[in-house]
Amino acid sequence: MILLIQYTLIYASCLILVALGGMFSEHSGVINIGLEGIMVIGALGGALTMMYMPEGVSPFLIVVLTVLMAALAGLAFSMLLSVAAINFKADQTLVGTAMNILATAVAAVVVKAINTTASHGDNVSAIVRYIEEHEAFIVRWNLGEKSFFEFNWFFVITIVALIVSAVILYKTKFGLRLYACGEHPQAADAAGVNVAKMRYSGVMISGVLGGIGGLVYIASANSSWDFKYGVAGAGFLALAVMIFGEWKPWKIAGAAIIFGLFRALSNVYTAFPLLMELNIPSNVYNMLPYIISLLVLAFTSKSSRAPKAEGIPFEKGQR
Amino acid sequence: MKKKFKLDSPGMQTFLASVVAIIAGLVVGFIVLLCINPAGAPKAILTILKNYLNFTRPNLILKNIGGTLVRTAPLIMTSLAVTFAYKVGMFNIGVAGQYTIGIGCCMWAALAWDWPWYLCLLFAVVGGMVWGAIAGFLKSVFNVNEVISGIMLNWISLYIVNIWLNNDLTKETVSPGTLQLHNYAKQGMIPTLGLDKVLNNEYFGPSIFVAIIVAIIINIVLNKTVFGYELKATGGNKHAAKYSGMNDYRNIILTLAISGALAGLGAGLYYLTGIEQWETSASSLPAMGFDGIVAAFLGGLNPIGVIFSSYFIKHISIGGTMIDLNVYSSDISGLIVAIIIYFSAFTMIVRMVLKRLKERKAERGEKQ
Amino acid sequence: MWSSLALFGGKMNDKFVIEMQHITKVFPGIVANDDISLGLRKGEIHALLGENGAGKSTLMSVLFGLYQPEEGKILKDGKEVKINNPNDATALGIGMVHQHFKLVECFSVLDNIILGVEPTKFGLITKKEARRKVMALSEKYHLSVNPDAKIENITVGMQQRVEILKMLYRDNDILIFDEPTAVLTPQEIDELMIIMREFANEGKAILFITHKLNEILAVADRCTVLRKGKYIGTVDVKDATAEELSEMMVGRKVQLQVEKSDAVPGDVVLSVKNMVVASKQHKNNAVKNVSFDVHKGEILCIAGIDGNGQTELVYALSGLEPIVSGSIKMNGVELSKQSIRKRNLAGISHIPEDRHKHGLVLDYSLEQNLVLQTYFEPEFQKNGFIKFNEVRHYSEKLIDQYDIRSGQGSITTARSMSGGNQQKAIIAREIDRDTELLISVQPTRGLDVGAIEQVHRQLVAQRDSGKAVLLVSLELDEVMSVADRILVMFEGEIVGELNPKTCSVQELGLYMAGAKRDDMNGGEK
């Protein structure tokens, strides 16, 4: 049970961060299908930081540096989307797809190159190990004999990110302007808002949050990661969370916890005698979030709350 | 009228844009190779480009040509699926899922039901078609964007096929892979018609020719028929299509169903050669689907163009497996492909540059 | 060069708050503004008159910083200024009510007003002060609004108030109104005029863009006229007459009356009974219990102010939207449950209101667009294959017959054609189908005067050949001059049937504004 809660929280944290990123991007008017790719690159940045971390660095510094590098990596990678979508008005779905393919390829090439060089050709895998460093993120709380809860610093980061996001979106002028750019960029432009700048900001925030989300995905429960697999669809699940959460921070948090629970169940259901007896394959739990999102979409799309101008390049002259 | 290459014709622009994207991809790939190990980089990039020409013995060259073509066939199909839907104004990102369902269908039919190959192929087509139609249905009836539903359906299909084929009838007991067709379901394999002997490659059969014929048919349907006229009108302006009495609901569902059927056929054409097993522990979708998007755009969203772009992509991907894997990773060709697709989203730039060139030419003309 | 300066020469001692000198703005393929100069005085209402496409909106967008001119300069209080974006314009005190409102629909009124100039404290928006200021302004100018209402839930007239409050909130004293009356009821127009006058009396300078002469005569002090991107002249309104102004606007004496003989109505072609159509915008029905007949050989015109159910009425007739109840009969055959295709084949042609939304596939070539309603007929297809030669042949015929001009003839992409020629192509396609009923919705919108006259002649010719024409128009002049019979729609109902020969424009106006109505249900049906 504790394990289930723990896994749920881990997945939910990851999904909240990435979905919030997607939310900022879409509220600015840019569809970000490339979240999966951003996560991979963020994860890569974080994983390599941990791998190269010299011994004896304080856990606090490890956490700060790793998160920072993951965020920076995600940010840099997200620029591929903003440049193409905002400056060159490229098809955003296509660019996002390209980013996803690119990220997995880049991560595999980089990690394999590092491993190959380090082992003189003996190790050609795409696995990064960060066994000790990843402990820095975890605080174990004893709950009596042999059972403990692994509290994770990522939970704190997520809660802070959630609150800050909600405040930014609803209480600041930045949020108001960003929101306007995704709904009616011509109106924002006429009110003196620099639409391109706001859209850049939206995508950049999604890069930062997506990057950290990627790190959460690989580092909170694992001590090594094989980059051959990317992040196994977590970015797309985050997209589903964002849609299910109607592009609103608090609802996203709720959706992420539900979807996180399903993901967690697929990992740990064998620990529950009841679920064991049902003998439902773990793939079913994996599949459920997508099916639920699809059903929800089917019944709510007529009155969709998606930002009205998302995916449409902004042309100054248009009305 | 004299036929002349015009820089400002849309076809020419698309072609140039693709060439620019390919060059950009290769340059970036080369730079990455240089960073990893400068000494071997020139040789490595050449190896990728040469693919089967790296071999000197004729029968090995033939064998590898065969291998490349076998893998090109399904890519032509998935990129046709993307192209077809795009002409009707839809981004079929769900092609990966339709392809996956196609795999599940033909594997099940061949291994569990012992169906003959043509029925297996048909089943794959039907599976892909149904999967595409679901997205079409959701779009036309519930107004769900096909990109979003496609993404959801992709992952659903992955898990469904994993569950479906994870079974004593279809899966090897010791590994997560499905049973080998040539041991357990020879009747389900597409006959090679002796073509395997020609290219010295046991998997090489008529698939590639089927794919090319389908591409030509799709081209005719889109450009010469009433059906194609309706579909493209719906894609160009669905309000106008509705106004003129076209059945937009039906056309949207039909388009995605056909698109899915093409993807399903691709899955059948590939998996029924017995060349690959499905891993029932797979945690990511087959690359063939997303590569289909790459090939479609690289081929200028033209049914004939995608034949060549599909071949090119498979050519360099397989070339990528031939480089010195102790120094470089084979993912380098995946990287090149990804860069190419990224840059082919930039057709705008190429057009802008061409326009500016033309203007400058005109200016110069005026001055003289 | 000197000639246009000389226009201002005599008035140099007058202080201009804003002066635009020799503005030239070029778009690909068109010179939207060609050497235009304009001076705006403090405390005046300065009208900017011109037809659609004369360059009014472009000029104002230049002043507001949305476009950069290729040539020319702008002076504020005699000093040259650069206006690179709306922020610069706001800083100079220039505000604009755009023709298409620039409001974020899911935002509240208050959020829309403060967008771009948000008051903040510690980085957070503080709405208290802003709300007080907005309430004070709305009280002062009688612009009552609910600051917390969402834009999507308030009326168009209310939305315009929000736009005006946006300018006032920014303390603008140079106010641009771009075609502000197009969407308003006559009462709302009157109110707006009073408010504009009030602003002028306070010393604000107002630029009022319109193509309606009576509004200029009613409220403006001076008037600058543009035609086809060129500066024509500036006149004092008190010395000018409507005839003079309209001649300046169109460049010749306008023949407002359409020459036509009396109608000879025949049998009923279309019969609509108790039709109800739901609205997509609000919960009320857009068309309420409407009944009317259209006869052979007559032009029946549906008049009314935009948004009173005309669009939905036509959508329901053509099948683009379902009806809630009632019946639509064509020659006695019930059509209301039929598909669009069946209705078209039953004899309905439809020149749609929005030619880009419904009328054309912009990426299709001209010839492909010309067969949009007939591509499936045996004439153009065989065994599912398009007969390209026949299509080309037919297209050449229509191009010739209807004088459709385009860059490359049949193979021109519709997108690259001018608006007037796009409309000609649609009219050619619909008229040439030779159906019994022609539904024509605002067929002259956005066309120049020559083209308008041509369209009117074509409509009359259709009528004379014995067809039934249902014309929906928002232009009073068009209604009065083309129609044989007028039905006025107000809030989804038909409130009056008028004879254009016997009724006055004023009377029509009263019906359109809902001030007068007849009981239509007890009448003829």
Tab-separated table of C-alpha atoms in Angstrom, chain A residues 190-316:
chain	number	residue	atom	x	y	z
A	190	ALA	CA	-3.710	45.439	-30.158
A	191	ALA	CA	-3.398	45.809	-26.383
A	192	GLY	CA	0.348	46.179	-26.836
A	193	VAL	CA	1.351	42.664	-25.855
A	194	ASN	CA	4.273	41.177	-27.772
A	195	VAL	CA	2.698	37.911	-28.922
A	196	ALA	CA	5.921	36.330	-30.160
A	197	LYS	CA	7.630	37.043	-26.856
A	198	MET	CA	4.773	35.589	-24.858
A	199	ARG	CA	4.699	32.476	-27.016
A	200	TYR	CA	8.431	32.063	-26.600
A	201	SER	CA	7.948	32.345	-22.850
A	202	GLY	CA	5.165	29.760	-22.899
A	203	VAL	CA	7.247	27.236	-24.801
A	204	MET	CA	10.312	27.942	-22.666
A	205	ILE	CA	8.376	27.291	-19.483
A	206	SER	CA	7.172	24.029	-20.971
A	207	GLY	CA	10.808	23.213	-21.710
A	208	VAL	CA	11.862	23.851	-18.125
A	209	LEU	CA	8.983	21.969	-16.528
A	210	GLY	CA	9.138	19.185	-19.123
A	211	GLY	CA	12.848	18.794	-18.521
A	212	ILE	CA	12.419	18.511	-14.761
A	213	GLY	CA	9.491	16.151	-15.333
A	214	GLY	CA	11.739	13.923	-17.395
A	215	LEU	CA	14.253	13.840	-14.570
A	216	VAL	CA	11.526	12.922	-12.099
A	217	TYR	CA	10.465	10.084	-14.354
A	218	ILE	CA	13.854	8.428	-14.504
A	219	ALA	CA	15.428	9.364	-11.180
A	220	SER	CA	12.814	9.107	-8.471
A	221	ALA	CA	12.469	5.340	-8.383
A	222	ASN	CA	15.355	4.131	-10.494
A	223	SER	CA	19.067	4.267	-10.014
A	224	SER	CA	19.867	3.795	-13.669
A	225	TRP	CA	18.092	4.366	-16.937
A	226	ASP	CA	18.323	2.860	-20.400
A	227	PHE	CA	17.839	5.720	-22.829
A	228	LYS	CA	16.988	3.283	-25.573
A	229	TYR	CA	13.411	3.512	-24.319
A	230	GLY	CA	13.085	7.264	-24.086
A	231	VAL	CA	10.520	7.902	-21.381
A	232	ALA	CA	8.052	5.289	-22.635
A	233	GLY	CA	5.169	7.580	-23.488
A	234	ALA	CA	5.084	9.584	-20.262
A	235	GLY	CA	5.061	12.806	-22.263
A	236	PHE	CA	1.985	11.715	-24.154
A	237	LEU	CA	0.345	10.689	-20.907
A	238	ALA	CA	1.077	14.184	-19.617
A	239	LEU	CA	-0.651	15.558	-22.680
A	240	ALA	CA	-3.665	13.444	-21.768
A	241	VAL	CA	-3.463	14.778	-18.215
A	242	MET	CA	-3.445	18.335	-19.503
A	243	ILE	CA	-6.514	17.735	-21.651
A	244	PHE	CA	-8.290	15.851	-18.874
A	245	GLY	CA	-7.370	18.732	-16.572
A	246	GLU	CA	-8.949	21.213	-18.978
A	247	TRP	CA	-5.785	23.299	-19.196
A	248	LYS	CA	-6.242	24.387	-15.554
A	249	PRO	CA	-3.518	23.881	-12.918
A	250	TRP	CA	-5.630	22.421	-10.100
A	251	LYS	CA	-7.604	20.134	-12.335
A	252	ILE	CA	-4.352	19.014	-13.921
A	253	ALA	CA	-3.087	18.084	-10.470
A	254	GLY	CA	-6.227	16.021	-9.875
A	255	ALA	CA	-5.997	14.323	-13.245
A	256	ALA	CA	-2.317	13.587	-12.699
A	257	ILE	CA	-3.038	11.832	-9.408
A	258	ILE	CA	-5.711	9.640	-11.031
A	259	PHE	CA	-3.512	8.786	-14.001
A	260	GLY	CA	-0.482	8.381	-11.750
A	261	LEU	CA	-2.432	5.843	-9.734
A	262	PHE	CA	-3.071	3.749	-12.824
A	263	ARG	CA	0.585	3.823	-13.793
A	264	ALA	CA	1.544	2.894	-10.253
A	265	LEU	CA	-0.951	0.032	-10.233
A	266	SER	CA	0.570	-1.401	-13.384
A	267	ASN	CA	3.888	-1.575	-11.533
A	268	VAL	CA	2.852	-2.782	-8.105
A	269	TYR	CA	-0.484	-4.508	-8.508
A	270	THR	CA	1.162	-7.828	-7.748
A	271	ALA	CA	1.530	-6.643	-4.165
A	272	PHE	CA	-2.229	-6.643	-3.714
A	273	PRO	CA	-3.796	-10.063	-3.285
A	274	LEU	CA	-7.135	-8.808	-4.532
A	275	LEU	CA	-5.732	-7.387	-7.711
A	276	MET	CA	-3.546	-10.435	-8.172
A	277	GLU	CA	-6.625	-12.600	-8.136
A	278	LEU	CA	-8.286	-10.473	-10.797
A	279	ASN	CA	-5.220	-11.255	-12.852
A	280	ILE	CA	-5.455	-8.165	-14.993
A	281	PRO	CA	-2.311	-7.709	-17.062
A	282	SER	CA	-0.293	-4.616	-16.184
A	283	ASN	CA	-0.850	-3.368	-19.717
A	284	VAL	CA	-4.502	-2.813	-18.875
A	285	TYR	CA	-3.576	-0.379	-16.147
A	286	ASN	CA	-1.240	1.322	-18.560
A	287	MET	CA	-3.974	1.578	-21.120
A	288	LEU	CA	-6.735	2.883	-18.878
A	289	PRO	CA	-5.629	6.532	-18.665
A	290	TYR	CA	-5.663	6.812	-22.440
A	291	ILE	CA	-9.071	5.196	-22.741
A	292	ILE	CA	-10.496	7.464	-20.050
A	293	SER	CA	-9.064	10.558	-21.737
A	294	LEU	CA	-10.478	9.479	-25.049
A	295	LEU	CA	-13.922	8.962	-23.571
A	296	VAL	CA	-13.784	12.268	-21.747
A	297	LEU	CA	-12.716	13.969	-24.949
A	298	ALA	CA	-15.572	12.390	-26.829
A	299	PHE	CA	-18.104	13.741	-24.384
A	300	THR	CA	-16.642	17.183	-23.805
A	301	SER	CA	-15.096	18.169	-27.122
A	302	LYS	CA	-18.242	19.873	-28.345
A	303	SER	CA	-17.600	22.449	-25.663
A	304	SER	CA	-13.838	22.212	-25.680
A	305	ARG	CA	-11.920	24.410	-23.304
A	306	ALA	CA	-8.767	24.252	-25.360
A	307	PRO	CA	-7.154	27.625	-26.019
A	308	LYS	CA	-8.912	28.944	-29.095
A	309	ALA	CA	-5.901	30.096	-31.040
A	310	GLU	CA	-3.586	27.189	-30.289
A	311	GLY	CA	-1.679	25.834	-33.224
A	312	ILE	CA	-2.420	28.862	-35.381
A	313	PRO	CA	0.612	30.959	-36.279
A	314	PHE	CA	0.090	34.611	-35.456
A	315	GLU	CA	0.113	36.964	-38.432
A	316	LYS	CA	0.158	40.594	-37.523
